[in-house]
Coordinates of C-alpha atoms and ligand atoms in Angstrom, one line a residue:
M1 CA 62.9 133.7 49.7
P2 CA 63.5 137.5 50.1
D3 CA 67.0 138.4 49.5
S4 CA 68.2 139.1 53.1
A5 CA 70.6 141.5 52.0
L6 CA 67.6 143.7 50.7
V7 CA 65.7 143.3 53.5
E8 CA 68.7 144.1 55.8
H9 CA 69.6 147.2 54.0
L10 CA 65.6 148.2 54.1
R11 CA 65.3 147.5 57.2
R12 CA 68.5 150.1 58.3
A13 CA 67.1 152.8 56.3
V14 CA 63.1 153.0 56.7
G15 CA 62.8 151.3 60.4
T16 CA 62.1 147.6 61.4
E17 CA 58.5 148.2 62.1
A18 CA 57.8 149.3 58.6
V19 CA 59.5 146.2 56.6
R20 CA 56.7 143.3 56.4
T21 CA 58.0 139.8 55.1
D22 CA 55.1 138.2 56.6
A23 CA 53.1 134.9 54.8
T24 CA 50.1 136.9 54.6
E25 CA 51.2 140.5 54.2
L26 CA 52.8 138.7 51.0
D27 CA 50.2 136.8 49.4
A28 CA 47.3 140.5 50.4
R29 CA 49.9 142.1 47.8
S30 CA 49.7 139.5 45.3
H31 CA 45.7 140.7 44.4
D32 CA 44.1 143.5 44.0
T33 CA 40.6 143.7 43.1
W34 CA 40.6 142.1 39.7
P35 CA 38.3 139.8 39.0
V36 CA 40.8 137.4 37.1
A37 CA 42.7 138.2 41.1
T38 CA 40.3 136.7 42.5
V39 CA 39.8 133.8 41.5
W40 CA 43.8 133.3 41.1
A41 CA 43.1 133.7 45.2
K42 CA 40.0 131.1 44.9
L43 CA 42.3 128.7 43.9
G44 CA 45.3 129.7 45.5
R45 CA 47.6 131.2 43.1
H46 CA 49.9 133.7 43.6
P47 CA 51.4 134.6 40.4
H48 CA 52.6 137.6 41.0
R49 CA 53.8 138.1 45.0
P50 CA 56.5 140.2 46.7
D51 CA 59.4 139.8 48.2
V52 CA 58.6 142.5 50.8
V53 CA 56.0 144.9 51.8
V54 CA 57.2 148.4 52.9
R55 CA 55.0 151.0 54.5
A56 CA 55.4 154.4 53.9
D57 CA 54.6 157.2 56.4
S58 CA 56.4 160.2 55.3
V59 CA 58.6 160.9 52.2
E60 CA 61.3 160.7 53.4
T61 CA 60.2 156.6 53.8
V62 CA 59.2 156.3 49.7
V63 CA 62.9 158.2 49.1
A64 CA 64.9 155.4 51.3
T65 CA 63.4 152.7 49.8
V66 CA 63.1 153.9 45.8
R67 CA 67.7 154.8 46.9
T68 CA 67.9 151.1 48.3
A69 CA 66.0 149.7 45.6
S70 CA 67.9 151.3 43.3
E71 CA 71.0 150.3 44.7
H72 CA 69.7 146.6 44.7
R73 CA 68.6 146.5 41.4
T74 CA 65.4 146.1 42.4
P75 CA 61.2 146.4 41.4
V76 CA 59.4 148.4 43.6
T77 CA 55.1 148.5 43.0
P78 CA 53.4 151.6 44.7
W79 CA 50.0 150.7 46.6
G80 CA 47.8 152.3 47.2
L81 CA 44.2 150.6 48.7
G82 CA 44.3 148.1 46.1
S83 CA 41.1 149.2 44.6
S84 CA 42.6 149.0 41.1
V85 CA 40.2 146.4 39.1
T86 CA 43.0 145.9 36.1
G87 CA 46.0 144.4 38.3
Q88 CA 47.8 147.8 38.4
P89 CA 49.6 146.9 41.9
L90 CA 50.3 143.1 41.1
P91 CA 54.1 143.0 42.0
V92 CA 54.8 141.1 38.3
R93 CA 58.8 140.8 38.6
G94 CA 58.4 140.6 43.0
G95 CA 61.0 142.5 44.5
I96 CA 58.9 145.6 46.9
V97 CA 55.5 146.7 47.3
L98 CA 55.4 149.6 48.5
D99 CA 52.2 150.5 50.5
L100 CA 50.8 154.1 50.7
S101 CA 48.2 153.9 52.7
G102 CA 49.7 155.1 56.1
L103 CA 51.3 158.5 54.1
V104 CA 48.4 160.1 55.7
G105 CA 47.8 163.7 57.5
E106 CA 45.4 166.8 58.0
P107 CA 45.5 168.1 55.0
S108 CA 45.1 171.6 54.8
L109 CA 42.7 173.8 52.9
S110 CA 42.8 177.4 51.0
E111 CA 39.8 178.8 50.6
I112 CA 40.5 181.6 48.9
D113 CA 41.9 179.2 46.3
H114 CA 39.3 176.4 46.0
T115 CA 42.2 173.8 47.0
V116 CA 42.6 171.4 49.1
T117 CA 45.7 170.2 49.8
A118 CA 46.5 166.0 51.6
P119 CA 49.1 163.4 51.5
A120 CA 49.1 161.2 48.5
G121 CA 47.8 158.4 51.2
V122 CA 44.4 159.7 52.1
R123 CA 41.1 157.4 51.4
G124 CA 39.0 159.9 49.3
S125 CA 36.2 159.1 51.5
D126 CA 38.5 161.2 54.3
L127 CA 39.1 163.6 52.8
E128 CA 35.6 164.0 50.8
S129 CA 34.4 164.4 54.7
W130 CA 36.6 166.4 55.9
L131 CA 36.0 169.1 52.9
D132 CA 31.9 168.3 54.0
R133 CA 32.3 169.1 57.8
R134 CA 33.8 172.5 56.1
G135 CA 30.9 173.2 53.0
Y136 CA 33.1 172.2 50.7
T137 CA 33.4 169.1 48.1
L138 CA 35.7 167.3 45.9
N139 CA 33.0 166.7 43.7
H140 CA 35.2 163.7 42.5
S141 CA 32.8 160.5 43.1
P142 CA 34.7 157.4 41.6
Q143 CA 32.2 154.6 43.4
S144 CA 35.3 153.3 45.1
L145 CA 35.7 156.5 46.7
A146 CA 36.3 155.0 50.1
R147 CA 38.4 152.1 49.2
S148 CA 40.8 153.7 47.5
T149 CA 43.6 157.0 47.5
V150 CA 43.9 160.7 46.8
G151 CA 47.4 159.1 44.4
G152 CA 45.7 156.6 43.4
W153 CA 43.3 158.0 42.0
L154 CA 46.2 160.6 39.8
A155 CA 48.1 157.2 39.3
T156 CA 45.1 155.8 37.4
R157 CA 43.7 159.2 35.6
A158 CA 40.6 158.4 37.4
T159 CA 36.9 159.8 37.6
G160 CA 33.9 160.3 38.9
Q161 CA 30.2 160.0 38.8
F162 CA 29.6 163.5 38.2
S163 CA 32.1 163.6 35.8
S164 CA 30.1 165.0 33.1
R165 CA 30.2 168.3 35.3
Y166 CA 33.4 168.5 36.5
G167 CA 36.2 166.2 34.7
G168 CA 38.2 163.2 35.4
I169 CA 40.8 164.0 37.8
E170 CA 42.7 165.4 35.4
D171 CA 40.7 168.4 35.3
L172 CA 40.5 168.6 39.4
V173 CA 44.2 168.0 39.8
V174 CA 45.5 171.9 40.6
G175 CA 49.9 169.9 41.5
Y176 CA 51.3 166.5 43.5
Q177 CA 54.7 165.8 45.1
V178 CA 56.7 162.6 43.6
V179 CA 59.6 161.6 44.3
L180 CA 61.4 159.8 40.6
A181 CA 63.1 156.3 40.2
D182 CA 66.9 157.9 41.4
G183 CA 65.3 160.1 45.4
T184 CA 64.3 163.1 43.2
V185 CA 61.6 164.7 45.3
A186 CA 59.6 167.2 42.4
Q187 CA 56.7 169.0 42.5
V188 CA 54.8 170.1 39.1
E189 CA 51.7 172.5 39.3
Q190 CA 50.0 175.6 37.5
R191 CA 48.9 178.6 39.2
P192 CA 46.4 178.0 38.3
R193 CA 47.9 178.3 34.3
A194 CA 51.2 178.2 32.7
A195 CA 51.9 178.6 28.7
M196 CA 55.9 178.2 29.3
G197 CA 56.9 174.6 28.4
P198 CA 54.3 171.7 28.7
D199 CA 52.0 170.9 31.2
L200 CA 54.8 168.9 33.4
R201 CA 50.8 167.3 35.8
A202 CA 49.8 165.3 32.5
V203 CA 53.1 163.3 32.7
F204 CA 52.6 161.2 36.1
L205 CA 48.5 160.6 35.9
G206 CA 48.0 157.2 34.2
S207 CA 51.3 156.3 34.8
E208 CA 50.4 153.7 36.7
G209 CA 53.1 153.9 39.2
T210 CA 55.7 153.5 36.1
L211 CA 57.3 157.1 36.4
G212 CA 57.5 158.3 39.9
I213 CA 55.7 158.1 42.7
I214 CA 53.3 160.5 44.2
T215 CA 52.6 161.5 48.1
A216 CA 51.3 164.4 48.0
V217 CA 47.8 165.9 45.8
T218 CA 46.7 169.0 45.5
L219 CA 42.9 169.2 44.2
K220 CA 40.3 171.4 43.2
I221 CA 37.3 172.5 45.5
F222 CA 34.0 173.5 45.5
S223 CA 31.5 174.8 47.5
R224 CA 28.2 172.9 47.8
S225 CA 25.6 172.8 45.2
P226 CA 22.7 174.7 46.9
H227 CA 20.5 172.7 44.4
R228 CA 19.8 168.7 42.6
S229 CA 17.4 168.0 40.4
L230 CA 17.1 165.0 39.7
E231 CA 15.3 163.0 37.2
A232 CA 14.8 159.7 35.9
F233 CA 13.2 158.7 31.9
T234 CA 12.6 156.1 29.8
L235 CA 13.7 156.1 26.6
P236 CA 12.3 153.5 23.5
S237 CA 15.6 153.1 22.6
V238 CA 19.2 153.2 22.9
T239 CA 19.3 155.0 19.3
A240 CA 17.3 157.6 20.8
G241 CA 19.1 157.9 24.2
L242 CA 22.5 158.2 22.2
T243 CA 21.3 160.8 20.4
V244 CA 19.4 162.6 23.5
M245 CA 22.9 162.5 25.6
R246 CA 24.3 163.3 22.6
T247 CA 22.4 166.6 21.7
I248 CA 22.6 167.9 25.7
G249 CA 26.2 168.1 25.8
Q250 CA 26.5 169.4 22.4
T251 CA 24.1 172.3 23.5
G252 CA 26.3 173.4 26.2
L253 CA 23.8 172.1 28.7
R254 CA 26.4 170.0 31.2
P255 CA 24.7 167.0 33.8
A256 CA 26.3 166.2 37.0
L257 CA 24.6 163.1 36.3
V258 CA 23.4 161.2 33.2
R259 CA 23.7 157.8 33.2
F260 CA 21.6 155.8 30.3
Y261 CA 21.3 151.9 31.0
D262 CA 20.5 150.0 28.4
A263 CA 17.0 148.1 28.6
A264 CA 19.6 145.0 30.3
E265 CA 21.0 146.9 32.7
A266 CA 17.9 148.8 33.4
R267 CA 15.9 146.0 35.5
H268 CA 18.8 146.5 38.3
A269 CA 18.9 149.9 37.7
V270 CA 15.1 150.9 38.6
P271 CA 14.2 147.0 40.1
E272 CA 10.3 147.8 40.6
G273 CA 9.7 148.3 36.4
P274 CA 8.8 149.2 34.0
H275 CA 11.2 146.9 32.9
G276 CA 11.9 146.3 29.0
S277 CA 13.0 149.8 28.1
P278 CA 16.5 151.8 28.6
V279 CA 16.4 154.1 31.0
L280 CA 18.0 157.6 31.9
F281 CA 19.3 159.3 35.2
L282 CA 19.5 163.2 34.4
G283 CA 20.6 165.5 37.3
H284 CA 21.4 169.2 37.0
E285 CA 23.0 171.6 40.2
G286 CA 24.4 174.5 41.1
I287 CA 22.3 177.7 42.1
G288 CA 18.6 176.6 42.1
D289 CA 17.8 178.8 39.2
V290 CA 19.9 178.1 36.8
A291 CA 20.0 174.2 38.1
R292 CA 16.1 174.5 37.5
A293 CA 16.4 176.0 34.6
E294 CA 19.2 173.6 32.8
H295 CA 17.0 170.5 33.4
A296 CA 14.4 171.6 32.4
A297 CA 16.4 172.1 28.6
S298 CA 17.8 169.2 29.5
A299 CA 14.8 167.1 30.3
E300 CA 12.8 169.1 26.7
V301 CA 15.3 167.2 24.7
V302 CA 14.6 163.7 26.7
L303 CA 11.1 163.7 25.9
S304 CA 11.4 165.2 22.2
A305 CA 13.1 161.9 21.6
G306 CA 10.0 160.3 23.3
G307 CA 11.3 159.8 26.8
V308 CA 8.8 159.2 29.8
S309 CA 9.0 160.8 33.1
L310 CA 9.8 158.1 35.9
G311 CA 9.6 161.2 38.3
A312 CA 13.3 161.6 40.5
E313 CA 12.6 158.4 42.8
P314 CA 14.9 156.0 41.2
V315 CA 17.6 158.4 40.7
D316 CA 16.5 159.1 44.5
A317 CA 17.5 155.6 45.1
W318 CA 20.6 155.4 43.0
M319 CA 22.4 158.2 44.8
A320 CA 21.3 156.1 48.4
R321 CA 23.4 153.0 46.8
R322 CA 25.4 154.6 44.2
Y323 CA 28.8 153.2 45.8
D324 CA 27.4 149.0 46.4
F325 CA 29.7 146.7 44.5
S326 CA 28.1 143.9 46.0
S327 CA 26.3 141.9 43.2
I328 CA 30.3 142.3 41.8
E329 CA 32.0 140.8 44.8
S330 CA 28.7 138.0 45.8
R331 CA 28.3 136.3 42.2
L332 CA 33.2 136.1 42.4
A333 CA 32.3 134.7 46.2
E334 CA 30.2 131.8 44.8
P335 CA 32.6 128.5 43.2
G336 CA 32.5 128.9 39.6
G337 CA 31.2 132.3 39.8
Y338 CA 32.6 135.1 38.1
A339 CA 31.9 138.6 37.0
E340 CA 33.6 141.2 35.7
T341 CA 33.7 144.9 34.5
I342 CA 34.7 146.5 31.5
E343 CA 34.5 150.7 30.6
V344 CA 35.7 151.6 26.8
A345 CA 35.4 154.4 25.4
N346 CA 34.7 155.6 21.7
L347 CA 33.6 159.2 19.6
W348 CA 29.8 159.6 19.2
S349 CA 29.7 158.0 15.0
R350 CA 31.2 154.6 16.5
L351 CA 29.7 154.4 19.7
E352 CA 26.4 152.5 19.3
P353 CA 27.9 149.9 16.5
M354 CA 30.8 149.9 18.4
Y355 CA 28.4 148.7 22.0
H356 CA 26.0 146.1 20.1
D357 CA 29.4 144.4 18.2
L358 CA 30.4 144.3 21.7
R359 CA 27.1 143.0 23.1
R360 CA 27.0 140.4 20.2
E361 CA 30.5 138.5 21.7
L362 CA 30.6 139.3 24.7
T363 CA 26.9 137.6 25.1
P364 CA 27.1 133.8 24.8
L365 CA 29.8 134.4 27.5
A366 CA 27.9 135.5 30.8
E367 CA 24.6 134.7 31.7
E368 CA 24.1 138.9 31.9
T369 CA 25.9 141.3 29.5
L370 CA 24.2 144.5 31.0
G371 CA 25.6 147.3 29.3
H372 CA 25.7 151.8 30.5
F373 CA 26.9 155.2 29.2
S374 CA 28.0 157.1 32.3
H375 CA 30.5 159.9 31.1
I376 CA 30.3 162.5 28.4
Y377 CA 32.1 164.6 26.2
D378 CA 31.4 166.9 23.4
Q379 CA 32.5 164.1 21.4
G380 CA 31.7 161.2 22.7
S381 CA 30.7 158.8 26.0
S382 CA 32.2 156.1 27.4
L383 CA 30.2 152.7 27.7
Y384 CA 30.3 150.5 31.0
L385 CA 29.1 146.9 30.4
I386 CA 29.0 144.2 33.5
L387 CA 29.3 140.3 33.5
L388 CA 28.2 137.9 35.0
G389 CA 28.0 134.4 35.3
R390 CA 28.7 130.9 36.3
A391 CA 30.8 128.4 35.4
G392 CA 31.5 124.2 36.6
D393 CA 34.4 125.4 38.9
D394 CA 36.7 128.2 39.6
R395 CA 38.5 127.3 36.7
T396 CA 36.6 127.4 34.0
A397 CA 35.2 130.5 36.1
L398 CA 38.4 132.3 34.9
S399 CA 39.7 130.6 31.6
R400 CA 35.7 132.5 30.7
L401 CA 37.1 135.6 32.2
E402 CA 40.0 135.8 30.0
E403 CA 38.0 135.4 27.0
I404 CA 35.7 137.7 27.9
W405 CA 39.2 140.3 27.8
A406 CA 40.3 139.0 24.8
R407 CA 37.0 139.5 22.6
A408 CA 36.2 142.7 24.5
M409 CA 39.9 144.4 23.7
K410 CA 39.4 143.1 19.9
V411 CA 36.3 144.7 19.1
V412 CA 37.2 148.3 20.6
V413 CA 40.3 147.9 19.0
A414 CA 38.5 147.4 15.7
H415 CA 36.4 150.5 16.1
H416 CA 39.1 152.3 16.5
G417 CA 37.7 153.1 20.6
E418 CA 40.1 153.8 23.6
V419 CA 40.6 150.4 25.0
S420 CA 40.0 152.1 28.7
H421 CA 38.1 154.7 30.0
H422 CA 39.3 154.8 33.3
H423 CA 40.4 151.8 35.3
G424 CA 43.5 151.6 32.9
G425 CA 46.1 149.3 31.9
G426 CA 47.5 147.0 34.9
L427 CA 47.5 143.2 33.2
A428 CA 44.4 143.2 31.9
R429 CA 45.1 145.3 29.0
Q430 CA 48.5 144.6 28.8
P431 CA 48.5 143.3 25.2
W432 CA 46.9 145.9 24.2
V433 CA 48.5 149.1 25.7
A434 CA 50.6 149.2 22.5
Q435 CA 48.1 149.1 20.2
S436 CA 46.0 151.4 21.5
L437 CA 48.4 154.8 22.4
G438 CA 49.8 153.8 18.6
G439 CA 52.5 156.1 18.2
G440 CA 51.8 157.8 21.7
H441 CA 53.7 154.6 23.0
E442 CA 57.1 155.3 21.6
I443 CA 56.8 158.3 23.5
L444 CA 56.1 156.6 26.2
R445 CA 58.6 154.7 26.2
R446 CA 61.3 157.3 26.1
I447 CA 59.9 159.4 29.7
K448 CA 60.3 156.0 30.7
D449 CA 63.7 155.6 30.0
A450 CA 65.1 159.0 31.1
L451 CA 63.0 159.1 34.0
D452 CA 63.7 155.2 35.0
P453 CA 66.2 154.1 33.2
G454 CA 66.6 150.8 35.7
H455 CA 62.7 149.8 35.0
L456 CA 62.7 149.3 38.4
L457 CA 59.0 151.2 39.1
N458 CA 56.3 148.8 38.5
P459 CA 57.6 146.8 35.9
G460 CA 55.1 144.7 33.4
K461 CA 52.6 147.2 33.3
L462 CA 51.5 149.8 29.9
G463 CA 54.2 148.0 27.6
L464 CA 57.2 149.8 28.9
D465 CA 59.6 146.5 29.9
P466 CA 62.4 146.4 27.5
E467 CA 62.2 144.3 24.8
Ligands
LIG1 C1 33.9 148.7 43.7 C2 35.2 149.8 42.4 C3 34.7 151.1 42.1 C4 35.3 151.7 41.3 N1 35.1 152.2 40.4 C5 35.6 153.5 39.8 C6 36.2 154.5 39.3 O1 34.0 154.7 39.2 N2 36.2 155.6 38.7 C7 37.0 154.7 38.7 O2 38.7 155.7 37.7 N3 37.9 153.8 39.2 C8 36.9 152.9 39.7 N4 37.7 152.1 40.7 C9 38.8 151.4 40.3 C10 40.2 152.1 41.1 O3 39.5 152.4 42.5 C11 40.8 153.7 40.7 O4 42.0 153.3 39.2 C12 41.7 153.9 42.1 O5 41.7 155.3 41.6 C13 42.6 153.2 42.8 O6 43.1 154.0 43.7 P1 44.2 153.0 44.7 O7 44.5 153.4 45.8 O8 43.1 151.6 45.3 O9 45.2 152.3 43.5 P2 46.4 150.8 43.5 O10 44.7 150.2 42.8 O11 46.6 150.3 44.9 O12 47.0 151.1 42.5 C14 46.4 151.3 41.0 C15 47.6 151.8 40.5 O13 47.9 153.0 41.0 C16 49.6 153.0 41.2 N5 49.7 153.8 42.5 C17 48.6 154.0 43.5 N6 48.9 154.8 44.2 C18 49.9 155.4 44.3 C19 51.1 156.5 44.1 N7 50.5 157.6 45.3 N8 52.1 157.1 42.9 C20 52.2 156.6 42.1 N9 51.4 155.2 42.0 C21 50.2 155.0 42.7 C22 49.2 151.5 41.4 O14 51.5 151.3 41.7 C23 48.6 150.5 40.1 O15 49.7 151.0 39.2 C24 36.7 150.9 41.3 C25 37.5 150.2 42.0 C26 36.7 149.6 42.5 C27 37.0 148.2 43.0

């Protein structure tokens, strides 16, 4: 039962309409897009249900909510569009879910500075369409573009499909407004760079709503590229593909698109074949002559590693379906069906052994284990695994998913890799946060203690609860 004094106080502070306590709303906020949470829902379980939902449509509502929560010593868990696939916005201690998806409004554009500022609840695809009509793009293209908010991108340190050229959200953010646990409204930004003190923009990126509530965001924008070259290639082995990706990155070539599928995922990525070989998708963009020259240089690296061109068509087809998530959703909708996506990262020197160990450990747990490498850095790359399976019933499916997580994280830690490249910790990676962050976790704990001494913001995440 919700605390009636809290609910009354919230209604007075933010208005009756913004405060929701109906069962449908509370049930909906007890599941995000994490497959484990989807199976809980199939089993009728709501282990992490809020007591009340506040729908924010202004910064004042956010401030009033956190102040009221502080007086009642009640947790507040921010919620964007719930596209997290790791349980990040699930209110594990109940209390208030603060829905930020109504925090919207007309963005403002600076064509001279090449920036756009938008309220944090704006849906990614709405902002991208708004910019597109004006000849610009964010060049931030997560697969969840139409299912996530701009504030959520910062809170989760998200990255997009063209990050190999443009970077993750940490490279695209100019500044933002954040409401602290005591209701203080702060602005952090750099115009465009500063050397006085640390770069405070980094503090809240990836904080998963545990340090503050982001209410407005200023992002870089780019003029639309006049030219794009796309091409797919088969490669003889995973070793060859990783060598190609590393060479391209370390030579200073900056493809916007690099996706290297192992043979198992290549069957899905290029359904028309040829089957049995890994496949690389490559794309360069920018001013025509420059992009064509870069593409030719990258293609030369691929061909000298035994690559064979399949032309542009497989990549064009992927561009058209790149936001499609139905293979995961339809498998999860089947009785006993389960599916999971796990993204990790490592240095080039450790990536291939980690990949092989992960495949070996996870293959017995699923009908299909698919892998691709898709965000390259000079020092390493991400690895994205998709697992699809069917169990006798949903209970068995749930334990299969739990075992997949446990085995995968153990392998990545053993290879000194990053346990998450972009989906974040949430509940899925809770047991591995402290080990993964090492000495950095103590710094994070102290920042948490200073910014949120009552530990009210999204408790139960990033291993930050008091011992
Ligand atoms: C089909 C699909 C594809 C995906 N593809 C990608 C991808 O390509 N790249 C990628 O990085 N991620 C991807 N994701 C994961 C997810 O979409 C991102 O993490 C996204 O940034 C979450 O945004 P959201 O607004 O839905 O936040 P939510 O899921 O609602 O919340 C996520 C976390 O952020 C916090 N939070 C949300 N808004 C705020 C705010 N304004 N202030 C403070 N804290 C806040 C919440 O408390 C929670 O901890 C994908 C998810 C799906 C379902």
